[in-house]
mmCIF file of C-alpha atoms in Angstrom:
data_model
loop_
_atom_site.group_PDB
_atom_site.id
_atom_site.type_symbol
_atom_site.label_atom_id
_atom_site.label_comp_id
_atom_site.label_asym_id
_atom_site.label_seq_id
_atom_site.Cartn_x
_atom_site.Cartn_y
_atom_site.Cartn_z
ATOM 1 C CA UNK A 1 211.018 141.317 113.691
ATOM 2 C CA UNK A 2 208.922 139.384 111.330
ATOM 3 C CA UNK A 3 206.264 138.634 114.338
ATOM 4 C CA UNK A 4 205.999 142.525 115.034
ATOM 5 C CA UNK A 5 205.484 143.755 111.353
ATOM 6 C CA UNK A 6 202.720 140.556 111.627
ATOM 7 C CA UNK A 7 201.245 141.816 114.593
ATOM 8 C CA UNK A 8 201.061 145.380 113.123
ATOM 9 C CA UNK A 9 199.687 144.098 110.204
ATOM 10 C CA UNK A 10 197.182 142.531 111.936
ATOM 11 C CA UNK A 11 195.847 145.591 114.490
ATOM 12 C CA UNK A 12 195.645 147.827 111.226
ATOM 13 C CA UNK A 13 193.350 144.908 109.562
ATOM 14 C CA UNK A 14 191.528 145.085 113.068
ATOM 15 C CA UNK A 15 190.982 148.394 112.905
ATOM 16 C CA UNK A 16 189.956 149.043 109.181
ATOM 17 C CA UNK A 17 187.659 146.088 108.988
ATOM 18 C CA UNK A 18 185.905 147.649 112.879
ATOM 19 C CA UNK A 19 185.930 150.712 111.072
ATOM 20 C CA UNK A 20 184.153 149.343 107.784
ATOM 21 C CA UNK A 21 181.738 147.795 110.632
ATOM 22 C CA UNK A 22 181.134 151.281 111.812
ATOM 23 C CA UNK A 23 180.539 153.048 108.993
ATOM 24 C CA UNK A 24 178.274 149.809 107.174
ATOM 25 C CA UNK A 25 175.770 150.089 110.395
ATOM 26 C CA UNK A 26 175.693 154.294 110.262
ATOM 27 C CA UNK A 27 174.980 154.052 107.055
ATOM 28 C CA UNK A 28 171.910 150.875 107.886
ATOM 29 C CA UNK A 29 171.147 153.457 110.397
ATOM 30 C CA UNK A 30 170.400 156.529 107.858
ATOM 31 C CA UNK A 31 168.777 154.367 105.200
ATOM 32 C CA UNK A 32 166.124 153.347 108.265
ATOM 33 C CA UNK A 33 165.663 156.922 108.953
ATOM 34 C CA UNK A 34 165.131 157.717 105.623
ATOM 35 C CA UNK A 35 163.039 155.222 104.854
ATOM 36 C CA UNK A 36 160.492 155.962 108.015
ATOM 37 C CA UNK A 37 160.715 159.408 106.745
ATOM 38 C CA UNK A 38 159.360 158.222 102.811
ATOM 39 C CA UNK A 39 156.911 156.236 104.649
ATOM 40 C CA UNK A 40 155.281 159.720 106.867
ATOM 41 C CA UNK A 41 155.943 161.758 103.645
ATOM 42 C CA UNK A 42 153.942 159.019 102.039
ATOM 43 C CA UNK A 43 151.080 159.094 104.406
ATOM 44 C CA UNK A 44 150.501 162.369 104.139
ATOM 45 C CA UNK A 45 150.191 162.416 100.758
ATOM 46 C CA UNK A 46 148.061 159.624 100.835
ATOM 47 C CA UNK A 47 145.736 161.270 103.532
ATOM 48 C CA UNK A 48 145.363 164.593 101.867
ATOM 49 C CA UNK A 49 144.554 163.020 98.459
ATOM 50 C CA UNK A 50 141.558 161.125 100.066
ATOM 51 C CA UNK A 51 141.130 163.836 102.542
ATOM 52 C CA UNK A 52 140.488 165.998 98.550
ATOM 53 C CA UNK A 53 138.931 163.361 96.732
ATOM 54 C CA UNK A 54 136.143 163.188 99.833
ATOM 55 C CA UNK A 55 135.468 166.551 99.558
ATOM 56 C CA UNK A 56 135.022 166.484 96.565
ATOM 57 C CA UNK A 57 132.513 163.910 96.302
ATOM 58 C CA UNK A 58 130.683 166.268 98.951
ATOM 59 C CA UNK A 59 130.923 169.584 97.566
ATOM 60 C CA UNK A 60 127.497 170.303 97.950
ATOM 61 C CA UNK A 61 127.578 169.744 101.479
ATOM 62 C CA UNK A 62 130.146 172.597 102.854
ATOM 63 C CA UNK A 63 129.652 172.390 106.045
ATOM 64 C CA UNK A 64 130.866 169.213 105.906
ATOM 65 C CA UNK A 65 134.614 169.065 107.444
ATOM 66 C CA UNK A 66 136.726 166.192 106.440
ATOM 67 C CA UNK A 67 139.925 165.057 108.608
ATOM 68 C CA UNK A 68 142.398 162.103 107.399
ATOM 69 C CA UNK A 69 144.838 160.422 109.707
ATOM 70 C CA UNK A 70 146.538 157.310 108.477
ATOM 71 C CA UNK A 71 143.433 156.510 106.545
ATOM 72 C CA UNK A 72 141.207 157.517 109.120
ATOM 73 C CA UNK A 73 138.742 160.070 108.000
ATOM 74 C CA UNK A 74 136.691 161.962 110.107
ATOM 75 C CA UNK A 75 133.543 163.829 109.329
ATOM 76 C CA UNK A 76 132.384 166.897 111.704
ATOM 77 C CA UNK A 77 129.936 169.772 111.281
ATOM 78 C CA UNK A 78 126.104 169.623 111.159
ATOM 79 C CA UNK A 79 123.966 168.353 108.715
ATOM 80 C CA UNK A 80 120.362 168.829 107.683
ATOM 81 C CA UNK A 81 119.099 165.761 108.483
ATOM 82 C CA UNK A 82 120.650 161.869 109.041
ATOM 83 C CA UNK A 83 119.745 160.903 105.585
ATOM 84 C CA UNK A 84 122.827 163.274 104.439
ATOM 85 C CA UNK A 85 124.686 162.380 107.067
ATOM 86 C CA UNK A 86 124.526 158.894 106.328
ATOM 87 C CA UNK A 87 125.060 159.798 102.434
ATOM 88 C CA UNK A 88 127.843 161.691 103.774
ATOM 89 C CA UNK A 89 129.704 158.585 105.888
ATOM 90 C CA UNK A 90 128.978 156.461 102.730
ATOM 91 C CA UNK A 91 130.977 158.636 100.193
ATOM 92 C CA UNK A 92 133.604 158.258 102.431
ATOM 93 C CA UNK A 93 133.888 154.866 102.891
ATOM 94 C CA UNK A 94 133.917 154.607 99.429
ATOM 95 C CA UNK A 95 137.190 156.329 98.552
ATOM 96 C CA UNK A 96 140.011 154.204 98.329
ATOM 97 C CA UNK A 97 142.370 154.091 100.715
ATOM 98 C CA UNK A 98 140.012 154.504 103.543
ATOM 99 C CA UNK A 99 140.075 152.003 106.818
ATOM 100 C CA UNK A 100 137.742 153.938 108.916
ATOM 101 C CA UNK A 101 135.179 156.271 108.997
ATOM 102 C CA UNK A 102 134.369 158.430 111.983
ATOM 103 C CA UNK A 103 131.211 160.703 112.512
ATOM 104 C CA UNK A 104 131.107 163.756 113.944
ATOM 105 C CA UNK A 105 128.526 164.958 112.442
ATOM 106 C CA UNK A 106 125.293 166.325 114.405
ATOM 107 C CA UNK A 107 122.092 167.019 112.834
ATOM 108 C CA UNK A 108 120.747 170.372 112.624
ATOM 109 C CA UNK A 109 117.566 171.192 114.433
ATOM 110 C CA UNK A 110 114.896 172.848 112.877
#
């Protein structure tokens, strides 16, 4: 009698403490998720503000388009001559938070 209520004992402990197990590496599981999530939420924000702070710095130059991915910023449209253009990719590469800069940009014939 005293072996079975030992035994019993013993499959409940197995079971609670696989449970536990269960439950601890769900909730591992969610905090990951969560966390990659924070991380893309925090890209984003971190593109758009330089993506902003780019444009700016080149509000003269509207035709200028300005792209951010992951820190990489990308410059399109057409410009008046290289000299802007070149003004234009050096802005950029100034802002903070940049890692690349990518030109697009065509110049303009006259």
């Amino acid at each position: 009698m005293m072996t079975t209520k030992l035994i019993a004992r013993l499959m409940v402990a197995a079971t609670l403490t696989a449970a536990a197990a269960t439950g601890t590496a769900f909730a591992a599981g969610q905090q990951e998720g969560a966390m990659a999530g924070a991380a893309k939420t925090g890209t984003a924000t971190n593109d758009e503000a330089i993506t902003s702070k780019i444009k700016a710095s080149l509000a003269d130059q509207k035709q200028i388009g300005v792209t951010t991915t992951e820190g990489v910023v990308v410059l399109s449209g057409s410009v008046a001559s290289t000299d802007i253009g070149t003004k234009a990719i050096q802005v950029a590469s100034a802002v903070p938070g940049v890692k690349e800069v990518k030109s697009e940009l065509t110049v303009a014939s006259k």
